mmCIF file of C-alpha atoms in Angstrom:
data_model
loop_
_atom_site.group_PDB
_atom_site.id
_atom_site.type_symbol
_atom_site.label_atom_id
_atom_site.label_comp_id
_atom_site.label_asym_id
_atom_site.label_seq_id
_atom_site.Cartn_x
_atom_site.Cartn_y
_atom_site.Cartn_z
ATOM 1 C CA UNK A 1 100.524 126.203 56.064
ATOM 2 C CA UNK A 2 98.100 125.186 53.838
ATOM 3 C CA UNK A 3 94.514 126.557 53.807
ATOM 4 C CA UNK A 4 91.853 124.840 51.528
ATOM 5 C CA UNK A 5 88.130 125.557 51.045
ATOM 6 C CA UNK A 6 85.907 122.583 51.317
ATOM 7 C CA UNK A 7 82.931 122.238 49.145
ATOM 8 C CA UNK A 8 80.067 120.412 50.882
ATOM 9 C CA UNK A 9 77.132 121.600 48.022
ATOM 10 C CA UNK A 10 74.357 120.973 49.718
ATOM 11 C CA UNK A 11 70.657 121.883 48.931
ATOM 12 C CA UNK A 12 69.205 122.622 52.369
ATOM 13 C CA UNK A 13 65.601 123.258 50.439
ATOM 14 C CA UNK A 14 63.930 123.250 46.655
ATOM 15 C CA UNK A 15 64.454 127.060 46.567
ATOM 16 C CA UNK A 16 67.878 126.324 45.681
ATOM 17 C CA UNK A 17 68.513 124.322 42.850
ATOM 18 C CA UNK A 18 71.301 121.561 41.841
ATOM 19 C CA UNK A 19 71.680 124.102 39.022
ATOM 20 C CA UNK A 20 72.485 126.911 41.016
ATOM 21 C CA UNK A 21 74.200 125.170 43.702
ATOM 22 C CA UNK A 22 76.963 123.013 41.330
ATOM 23 C CA UNK A 23 77.565 126.249 40.113
ATOM 24 C CA UNK A 24 77.750 128.191 43.387
ATOM 25 C CA UNK A 25 80.146 125.751 44.321
ATOM 26 C CA UNK A 26 82.287 126.221 40.826
ATOM 27 C CA UNK A 27 82.527 130.252 41.738
ATOM 28 C CA UNK A 28 83.168 129.730 44.620
ATOM 29 C CA UNK A 29 86.268 127.704 43.615
ATOM 30 C CA UNK A 30 86.929 130.374 40.798
ATOM 31 C CA UNK A 31 86.829 133.177 44.009
ATOM 32 C CA UNK A 32 89.084 131.317 46.347
ATOM 33 C CA UNK A 33 91.849 130.939 43.678
ATOM 34 C CA UNK A 34 92.037 134.777 42.768
ATOM 35 C CA UNK A 35 91.923 134.452 47.323
ATOM 36 C CA UNK A 36 95.094 132.700 47.559
ATOM 37 C CA UNK A 37 94.141 129.673 48.726
ATOM 38 C CA UNK A 38 96.286 126.413 47.979
ATOM 39 C CA UNK A 39 93.509 123.867 47.812
ATOM 40 C CA UNK A 40 89.701 123.807 46.774
ATOM 41 C CA UNK A 41 88.016 120.366 48.006
ATOM 42 C CA UNK A 42 84.612 118.125 46.931
ATOM 43 C CA UNK A 43 83.196 115.845 48.420
ATOM 44 C CA UNK A 44 80.884 113.010 47.279
ATOM 45 C CA UNK A 45 77.884 112.012 48.269
ATOM 46 C CA UNK A 46 74.648 110.415 46.365
ATOM 47 C CA UNK A 47 70.502 110.407 45.901
ATOM 48 C CA UNK A 48 69.288 112.658 48.510
ATOM 49 C CA UNK A 49 69.912 116.913 49.723
ATOM 50 C CA UNK A 50 73.499 116.611 52.189
ATOM 51 C CA UNK A 51 75.440 116.946 49.115
ATOM 52 C CA UNK A 52 74.676 117.341 45.610
ATOM 53 C CA UNK A 53 78.520 116.511 44.604
ATOM 54 C CA UNK A 54 78.043 112.577 42.872
ATOM 55 C CA UNK A 55 81.978 112.827 41.054
ATOM 56 C CA UNK A 56 84.999 114.503 42.707
ATOM 57 C CA UNK A 57 86.504 113.950 40.092
ATOM 58 C CA UNK A 58 84.681 115.165 37.701
ATOM 59 C CA UNK A 59 83.966 118.712 39.158
ATOM 60 C CA UNK A 60 87.651 118.742 39.281
ATOM 61 C CA UNK A 61 87.555 117.863 35.321
ATOM 62 C CA UNK A 62 85.211 120.901 35.305
ATOM 63 C CA UNK A 63 87.285 123.699 37.905
ATOM 64 C CA UNK A 64 90.812 122.339 36.045
ATOM 65 C CA UNK A 65 89.985 124.977 32.827
ATOM 66 C CA UNK A 66 88.286 127.470 35.060
ATOM 67 C CA UNK A 67 91.266 127.683 37.006
ATOM 68 C CA UNK A 68 94.922 127.658 36.401
ATOM 69 C CA UNK A 69 96.855 127.401 39.772
ATOM 70 C CA UNK A 70 94.615 126.428 42.947
ATOM 71 C CA UNK A 71 95.071 122.566 43.730
ATOM 72 C CA UNK A 72 91.873 120.703 43.369
ATOM 73 C CA UNK A 73 90.840 117.687 45.277
ATOM 74 C CA UNK A 74 88.915 114.816 46.566
ATOM 75 C CA UNK A 75 87.290 115.083 50.016
ATOM 76 C CA UNK A 76 86.637 111.634 49.567
ATOM 77 C CA UNK A 77 85.932 109.497 46.757
ATOM 78 C CA UNK A 78 84.106 106.705 48.317
ATOM 79 C CA UNK A 79 86.201 103.718 46.993
ATOM 80 C CA UNK A 80 83.955 100.869 47.640
ATOM 81 C CA UNK A 81 81.348 102.644 45.049
ATOM 82 C CA UNK A 82 83.799 102.510 42.629
ATOM 83 C CA UNK A 83 84.431 99.645 39.880
ATOM 84 C CA UNK A 84 88.574 100.010 40.258
ATOM 85 C CA UNK A 85 89.637 100.106 36.490
ATOM 86 C CA UNK A 86 87.147 103.396 35.853
ATOM 87 C CA UNK A 87 88.508 105.217 38.803
ATOM 88 C CA UNK A 88 91.776 104.272 37.792
ATOM 89 C CA UNK A 89 91.740 105.650 34.186
ATOM 90 C CA UNK A 90 89.436 108.903 36.168
ATOM 91 C CA UNK A 91 92.001 109.483 37.688
ATOM 92 C CA UNK A 92 94.490 109.777 35.237
ATOM 93 C CA UNK A 93 92.796 111.929 33.339
ATOM 94 C CA UNK A 94 91.687 114.529 36.364
ATOM 95 C CA UNK A 95 95.272 114.556 37.010
ATOM 96 C CA UNK A 96 95.978 115.307 33.111
ATOM 97 C CA UNK A 97 93.096 117.392 32.373
ATOM 98 C CA UNK A 98 94.302 119.541 35.384
ATOM 99 C CA UNK A 99 97.952 119.799 34.618
ATOM 100 C CA UNK A 100 99.111 117.914 37.882
ATOM 101 C CA UNK A 101 97.146 119.185 40.177
ATOM 102 C CA UNK A 102 95.194 116.863 41.877
ATOM 103 C CA UNK A 103 94.767 115.989 45.434
ATOM 104 C CA UNK A 104 93.391 112.320 45.813
ATOM 105 C CA UNK A 105 91.426 112.231 48.267
ATOM 106 C CA UNK A 106 89.340 108.408 49.602
ATOM 107 C CA UNK A 107 87.501 107.059 52.133
ATOM 108 C CA UNK A 108 85.379 103.891 52.494
ATOM 109 C CA UNK A 109 82.202 105.337 53.196
ATOM 110 C CA UNK A 110 79.646 105.649 55.932
ATOM 111 C CA UNK A 111 76.060 105.913 54.549
ATOM 112 C CA UNK A 112 74.266 102.750 54.204
ATOM 113 C CA UNK A 113 71.515 104.699 52.307
ATOM 114 C CA UNK A 114 74.071 105.251 49.334
ATOM 115 C CA UNK A 115 75.399 101.802 49.550
ATOM 116 C CA UNK A 116 72.109 100.310 49.255
ATOM 117 C CA UNK A 117 71.389 102.403 46.155
ATOM 118 C CA UNK A 118 74.603 101.259 44.265
ATOM 119 C CA UNK A 119 73.680 97.495 45.289
ATOM 120 C CA UNK A 120 76.519 96.900 48.085
ATOM 121 C CA UNK A 121 77.590 95.597 51.183
ATOM 122 C CA UNK A 122 78.423 97.944 53.534
ATOM 123 C CA UNK A 123 79.421 95.367 55.686
ATOM 124 C CA UNK A 124 82.314 94.485 53.127
ATOM 125 C CA UNK A 125 82.826 98.613 53.034
ATOM 126 C CA UNK A 126 86.248 98.299 54.563
ATOM 127 C CA UNK A 127 88.045 95.440 53.229
ATOM 128 C CA UNK A 128 86.917 96.866 49.292
ATOM 129 C CA UNK A 129 88.120 100.089 50.402
ATOM 130 C CA UNK A 130 91.857 97.558 51.342
ATOM 131 C CA UNK A 131 92.081 95.960 48.419
ATOM 132 C CA UNK A 132 91.693 99.905 46.340
ATOM 133 C CA UNK A 133 94.420 101.082 48.397
ATOM 134 C CA UNK A 134 96.783 97.629 47.072
ATOM 135 C CA UNK A 135 95.028 98.234 43.193
ATOM 136 C CA UNK A 136 95.224 102.683 43.375
ATOM 137 C CA UNK A 137 99.584 102.129 43.128
ATOM 138 C CA UNK A 138 99.326 99.505 41.198
ATOM 139 C CA UNK A 139 96.845 99.935 38.395
ATOM 140 C CA UNK A 140 99.186 103.914 37.847
ATOM 141 C CA UNK A 141 102.275 102.884 37.805
ATOM 142 C CA UNK A 142 102.645 99.685 36.103
ATOM 143 C CA UNK A 143 101.980 99.642 32.154
ATOM 144 C CA UNK A 144 100.309 96.580 33.125
ATOM 145 C CA UNK A 145 99.008 95.222 36.113
ATOM 146 C CA UNK A 146 96.146 92.262 36.858
ATOM 147 C CA UNK A 147 94.715 92.375 41.232
ATOM 148 C CA UNK A 148 93.414 89.206 42.341
ATOM 149 C CA UNK A 149 91.199 89.965 45.847
ATOM 150 C CA UNK A 150 88.953 88.645 48.186
ATOM 151 C CA UNK A 151 86.466 90.999 46.443
ATOM 152 C CA UNK A 152 87.920 92.379 43.645
ATOM 153 C CA UNK A 153 89.715 90.920 40.615
ATOM 154 C CA UNK A 154 91.091 92.348 37.776
ATOM 155 C CA UNK A 155 92.740 90.667 34.656
ATOM 156 C CA UNK A 156 95.778 91.854 33.139
ATOM 157 C CA UNK A 157 95.076 95.554 32.075
ATOM 158 C CA UNK A 158 96.163 99.120 31.247
ATOM 159 C CA UNK A 159 95.334 102.812 32.732
ATOM 160 C CA UNK A 160 95.643 104.497 28.598
ATOM 161 C CA UNK A 161 95.826 107.790 30.283
ATOM 162 C CA UNK A 162 98.515 108.451 32.670
ATOM 163 C CA UNK A 163 98.726 110.682 35.352
ATOM 164 C CA UNK A 164 101.173 114.052 35.114
ATOM 165 C CA UNK A 165 102.184 113.289 39.317
ATOM 166 C CA UNK A 166 104.856 110.821 39.653
ATOM 167 C CA UNK A 167 104.512 108.272 40.970
ATOM 168 C CA UNK A 168 101.086 109.062 41.664
ATOM 169 C CA UNK A 169 99.523 112.424 43.060
ATOM 170 C CA UNK A 170 99.070 112.791 46.300
ATOM 171 C CA UNK A 171 96.402 110.708 48.709
ATOM 172 C CA UNK A 172 94.548 111.541 51.760
ATOM 173 C CA UNK A 173 93.037 109.367 53.537
ATOM 174 C CA UNK A 174 89.884 110.185 56.333
ATOM 175 C CA UNK A 175 88.633 107.542 58.877
ATOM 176 C CA UNK A 176 86.711 106.984 61.909
ATOM 177 C CA UNK A 177 89.131 103.499 62.130
ATOM 178 C CA UNK A 178 92.392 103.367 63.464
ATOM 179 C CA UNK A 179 93.342 100.499 61.760
ATOM 180 C CA UNK A 180 92.613 102.652 58.713
ATOM 181 C CA UNK A 181 94.695 106.082 59.407
ATOM 182 C CA UNK A 182 97.295 103.387 60.446
ATOM 183 C CA UNK A 183 97.853 101.738 56.993
ATOM 184 C CA UNK A 184 97.434 105.279 55.652
ATOM 185 C CA UNK A 185 100.815 106.328 57.461
ATOM 186 C CA UNK A 186 102.705 102.700 57.164
ATOM 187 C CA UNK A 187 101.546 103.476 53.606
ATOM 188 C CA UNK A 188 102.922 107.560 53.134
ATOM 189 C CA UNK A 189 98.942 109.261 52.794
ATOM 190 C CA UNK A 190 98.213 112.295 54.286
ATOM 191 C CA UNK A 191 95.386 112.555 56.502
ATOM 192 C CA UNK A 192 92.039 114.585 56.670
ATOM 193 C CA UNK A 193 90.871 114.908 61.137
ATOM 194 C CA UNK A 194 87.970 117.015 61.573
ATOM 195 C CA UNK A 195 86.899 117.618 65.821
ATOM 196 C CA UNK A 196 82.756 118.595 63.788
ATOM 197 C CA UNK A 197 81.579 120.892 65.800
ATOM 198 C CA UNK A 198 83.751 120.819 69.444
ATOM 199 C CA UNK A 199 85.944 122.550 70.625
ATOM 200 C CA UNK A 200 89.518 122.835 72.155
ATOM 201 C CA UNK A 201 89.103 119.629 74.525
ATOM 202 C CA UNK A 202 87.761 117.583 71.689
ATOM 203 C CA UNK A 203 91.097 119.299 69.134
ATOM 204 C CA UNK A 204 93.422 117.574 71.993
ATOM 205 C CA UNK A 205 91.853 114.505 72.544
ATOM 206 C CA UNK A 206 91.951 114.168 68.893
ATOM 207 C CA UNK A 207 96.117 115.274 68.395
ATOM 208 C CA UNK A 208 96.242 112.016 71.294
ATOM 209 C CA UNK A 209 94.757 109.679 68.547
ATOM 210 C CA UNK A 210 96.776 110.630 65.828
ATOM 211 C CA UNK A 211 99.598 110.155 67.721
ATOM 212 C CA UNK A 212 98.966 107.874 69.461
ATOM 213 C CA UNK A 213 97.929 105.896 65.704
ATOM 214 C CA UNK A 214 101.975 107.401 64.600
ATOM 215 C CA UNK A 215 103.148 105.972 67.136
ATOM 216 C CA UNK A 216 101.624 102.596 66.754
ATOM 217 C CA UNK A 217 103.596 102.418 63.610
ATOM 218 C CA UNK A 218 106.806 104.006 65.010
ATOM 219 C CA UNK A 219 106.534 107.515 63.171
ATOM 220 C CA UNK A 220 106.416 111.017 64.288
ATOM 221 C CA UNK A 221 103.481 112.866 63.928
ATOM 222 C CA UNK A 222 104.784 115.733 63.111
ATOM 223 C CA UNK A 223 107.679 115.186 61.173
ATOM 224 C CA UNK A 224 106.521 111.925 59.313
ATOM 225 C CA UNK A 225 102.735 112.346 58.167
ATOM 226 C CA UNK A 226 101.215 115.051 56.579
ATOM 227 C CA UNK A 227 97.408 115.777 58.129
ATOM 228 C CA UNK A 228 94.744 118.333 57.042
ATOM 229 C CA UNK A 229 91.887 119.630 59.812
ATOM 230 C CA UNK A 230 88.861 119.989 58.403
ATOM 231 C CA UNK A 231 87.699 123.770 60.506
ATOM 232 C CA UNK A 232 84.136 125.706 60.356
ATOM 233 C CA UNK A 233 85.199 129.539 61.025
ATOM 234 C CA UNK A 234 83.733 132.804 59.681
ATOM 235 C CA UNK A 235 84.692 136.204 60.127
ATOM 236 C CA UNK A 236 82.667 139.040 60.712
ATOM 237 C CA UNK A 237 81.553 142.035 63.467
ATOM 238 C CA UNK A 238 78.078 140.984 62.353
ATOM 239 C CA UNK A 239 75.990 138.687 64.333
ATOM 240 C CA UNK A 240 72.750 137.804 62.614
ATOM 241 C CA UNK A 241 75.716 136.745 59.736
ATOM 242 C CA UNK A 242 77.483 134.490 62.050
ATOM 243 C CA UNK A 243 74.528 133.154 63.640
ATOM 244 C CA UNK A 244 73.182 132.433 60.139
ATOM 245 C CA UNK A 245 76.755 130.302 59.020
ATOM 246 C CA UNK A 246 76.035 128.514 62.151
ATOM 247 C CA UNK A 247 72.608 127.541 61.636
ATOM 248 C CA UNK A 248 73.838 125.541 58.531
ATOM 249 C CA UNK A 249 77.183 124.535 60.337
ATOM 250 C CA UNK A 250 74.514 122.526 63.113
ATOM 251 C CA UNK A 251 71.947 121.720 59.590
ATOM 252 C CA UNK A 252 74.889 119.685 57.624
ATOM 253 C CA UNK A 253 75.712 117.891 61.539
ATOM 254 C CA UNK A 254 72.104 117.265 61.795
ATOM 255 C CA UNK A 255 70.886 115.947 58.085
ATOM 256 C CA UNK A 256 74.821 113.496 57.971
ATOM 257 C CA UNK A 257 74.129 111.879 61.294
ATOM 258 C CA UNK A 258 70.558 110.985 60.259
ATOM 259 C CA UNK A 259 71.674 109.489 57.007
ATOM 260 C CA UNK A 260 74.926 107.693 59.251
ATOM 261 C CA UNK A 261 72.668 106.380 62.193
ATOM 262 C CA UNK A 262 69.115 106.027 59.750
ATOM 263 C CA UNK A 263 67.078 108.347 61.230
ATOM 264 C CA UNK A 264 66.654 110.185 58.144
ATOM 265 C CA UNK A 265 62.847 111.485 57.124
ATOM 266 C CA UNK A 266 61.540 112.396 54.774
ATOM 267 C CA UNK A 267 58.178 113.577 53.217
ATOM 268 C CA UNK A 268 58.966 112.419 49.440
ATOM 269 C CA UNK A 269 62.427 110.531 49.315
ATOM 270 C CA UNK A 270 65.085 112.467 48.422
ATOM 271 C CA UNK A 271 64.840 115.968 50.635
ATOM 272 C CA UNK A 272 65.632 114.839 54.043
ATOM 273 C CA UNK A 273 64.468 115.970 56.557
ATOM 274 C CA UNK A 274 66.668 118.341 59.511
ATOM 275 C CA UNK A 275 65.348 117.352 62.911
ATOM 276 C CA UNK A 276 66.421 119.159 66.030
ATOM 277 C CA UNK A 277 69.016 116.047 67.808
ATOM 278 C CA UNK A 278 70.344 115.386 71.433
ATOM 279 C CA UNK A 279 73.481 116.304 69.790
ATOM 280 C CA UNK A 280 72.658 119.609 69.054
ATOM 281 C CA UNK A 281 74.993 122.675 70.387
ATOM 282 C CA UNK A 282 73.375 126.140 70.689
ATOM 283 C CA UNK A 283 74.807 129.185 68.869
ATOM 284 C CA UNK A 284 76.710 130.255 72.427
ATOM 285 C CA UNK A 285 77.946 127.019 72.773
ATOM 286 C CA UNK A 286 78.839 126.929 67.966
ATOM 287 C CA UNK A 287 80.689 130.064 69.324
ATOM 288 C CA UNK A 288 82.702 129.346 72.251
ATOM 289 C CA UNK A 289 83.746 125.706 69.854
ATOM 290 C CA UNK A 290 84.605 127.528 66.686
ATOM 291 C CA UNK A 291 87.200 130.529 65.088
ATOM 292 C CA UNK A 292 83.975 132.654 64.406
ATOM 293 C CA UNK A 293 83.739 136.082 66.252
ATOM 294 C CA UNK A 294 85.490 138.945 65.266
ATOM 295 C CA UNK A 295 88.210 138.981 62.526
ATOM 296 C CA UNK A 296 90.685 139.017 64.992
ATOM 297 C CA UNK A 297 88.763 136.576 67.524
ATOM 298 C CA UNK A 298 88.730 133.910 64.834
ATOM 299 C CA UNK A 299 92.899 134.327 64.054
ATOM 300 C CA UNK A 300 93.513 134.253 68.017
ATOM 301 C CA UNK A 301 91.379 130.995 67.869
ATOM 302 C CA UNK A 302 92.599 129.109 64.750
ATOM 303 C CA UNK A 303 96.641 130.247 66.443
ATOM 304 C CA UNK A 304 95.301 128.552 69.502
ATOM 305 C CA UNK A 305 93.254 125.508 67.533
ATOM 306 C CA UNK A 306 96.616 125.336 65.366
ATOM 307 C CA UNK A 307 99.145 124.699 68.598
ATOM 308 C CA UNK A 308 97.185 122.022 69.810
ATOM 309 C CA UNK A 309 96.394 119.811 67.232
ATOM 310 C CA UNK A 310 99.426 120.739 64.399
ATOM 311 C CA UNK A 311 98.209 120.366 61.519
ATOM 312 C CA UNK A 312 99.713 121.232 58.159
ATOM 313 C CA UNK A 313 96.596 122.035 56.462
ATOM 314 C CA UNK A 314 93.408 124.290 57.281
ATOM 315 C CA UNK A 315 90.269 122.628 54.901
ATOM 316 C CA UNK A 316 87.415 126.038 55.675
ATOM 317 C CA UNK A 317 83.818 124.657 55.179
ATOM 318 C CA UNK A 318 82.819 127.625 52.794
ATOM 319 C CA UNK A 319 79.688 125.754 51.333
ATOM 320 C CA UNK A 320 76.501 124.308 54.079
ATOM 321 C CA UNK A 321 73.534 124.976 53.791
ATOM 322 C CA UNK A 322 71.739 127.840 52.127
ATOM 323 C CA UNK A 323 74.180 130.254 53.079
ATOM 324 C CA UNK A 324 73.991 133.863 51.127
ATOM 325 C CA UNK A 325 76.299 132.388 47.698
ATOM 326 C CA UNK A 326 77.373 136.521 48.013
ATOM 327 C CA UNK A 327 77.834 136.753 51.314
ATOM 328 C CA UNK A 328 80.601 133.736 51.590
ATOM 329 C CA UNK A 329 82.413 134.628 48.524
ATOM 330 C CA UNK A 330 83.295 138.027 50.220
ATOM 331 C CA UNK A 331 84.353 135.757 53.628
ATOM 332 C CA UNK A 332 86.854 133.667 51.006
ATOM 333 C CA UNK A 333 87.893 136.529 49.984
ATOM 334 C CA UNK A 334 88.563 137.927 53.748
ATOM 335 C CA UNK A 335 90.948 134.577 54.716
ATOM 336 C CA UNK A 336 92.805 136.066 51.530
ATOM 337 C CA UNK A 337 93.327 139.063 52.132
ATOM 338 C CA UNK A 338 92.989 139.265 55.533
ATOM 339 C CA UNK A 339 92.841 136.315 58.069
ATOM 340 C CA UNK A 340 95.941 133.667 56.338
ATOM 341 C CA UNK A 341 98.570 135.863 55.976
ATOM 342 C CA UNK A 342 98.031 137.004 59.804
ATOM 343 C CA UNK A 343 98.344 133.157 60.269
ATOM 344 C CA UNK A 344 100.874 132.631 58.165
ATOM 345 C CA UNK A 345 102.992 135.534 59.753
ATOM 346 C CA UNK A 346 102.115 135.329 63.554
ATOM 347 C CA UNK A 347 103.433 131.220 62.408
ATOM 348 C CA UNK A 348 106.326 132.904 61.228
ATOM 349 C CA UNK A 349 107.186 134.509 64.023
ATOM 350 C CA UNK A 350 106.934 131.560 66.103
ATOM 351 C CA UNK A 351 109.331 129.516 64.161
ATOM 352 C CA UNK A 352 111.776 132.353 63.963
ATOM 353 C CA UNK A 353 111.287 132.182 67.927
#
């Protein structure tokens, strides 16, 4: 079982500067490596405080110089917002300066607000995304390539900086579209999934959907498909500390849904208002749904969720809202020293039995 930290780089208010948010993200990466996490993942969003991570590949290039062993992943690059030739060149560069530690997560995007400001149409996102998936292996493997599609056209071109990993870095796909996940399975890519802030019933439903997608492509989910699970989790005996983490989890969902469903409100055109939603869950429900509580409670709940979903990777959301940085760094260390080893030991015992 692999474990990663998912770093959203959020700004909950102007009491957080962009300088602090970005540097906290890098500090979490360094501490995650020291704690023994396998991967650090970076989001991509634009033009508001939901995430101050405009270029995960740039973040990876910087983090590569601050770390030595931890793998560095994009979660995800929003492909329709890129020019494919520049994207390929930057992938090659990021994999090179990280000495082959790049994990390449890609997606089609979902926030129309972002697409409009890049002059892109979200209605074409799936078609453009699929053309990108044609282009990526060509551009990263062929000395010279060209492509003529409905949306993307590249004359004979050669990418100068080649990837260290051959034939290309591991690719991860996230999408709510079963057809796009099906293509990922056919192409042999890894998948990223989430049940958001929901509990075991949602995880069982997610497992069923994943099995259906794999089966439709003639694959066995456990044998043929590697997939990761994005999850919120927090271990502490301090209830106020847990509530602070859950409050930031709920903030993240409120802002994401506001942007997705175009109901975001702002006084200044940037800082999105946090407005309670019909989909909000109480702290009591969140405590029931999520792996939060004492160390032993978190370990037991994580093992329960793993037994249902059977992922190969868990990405823990460590950077949400304005949660205290020093407290989160201690949490990352706690997962590395205690929680992850206990989970791996129990999983090893189950396999041996």
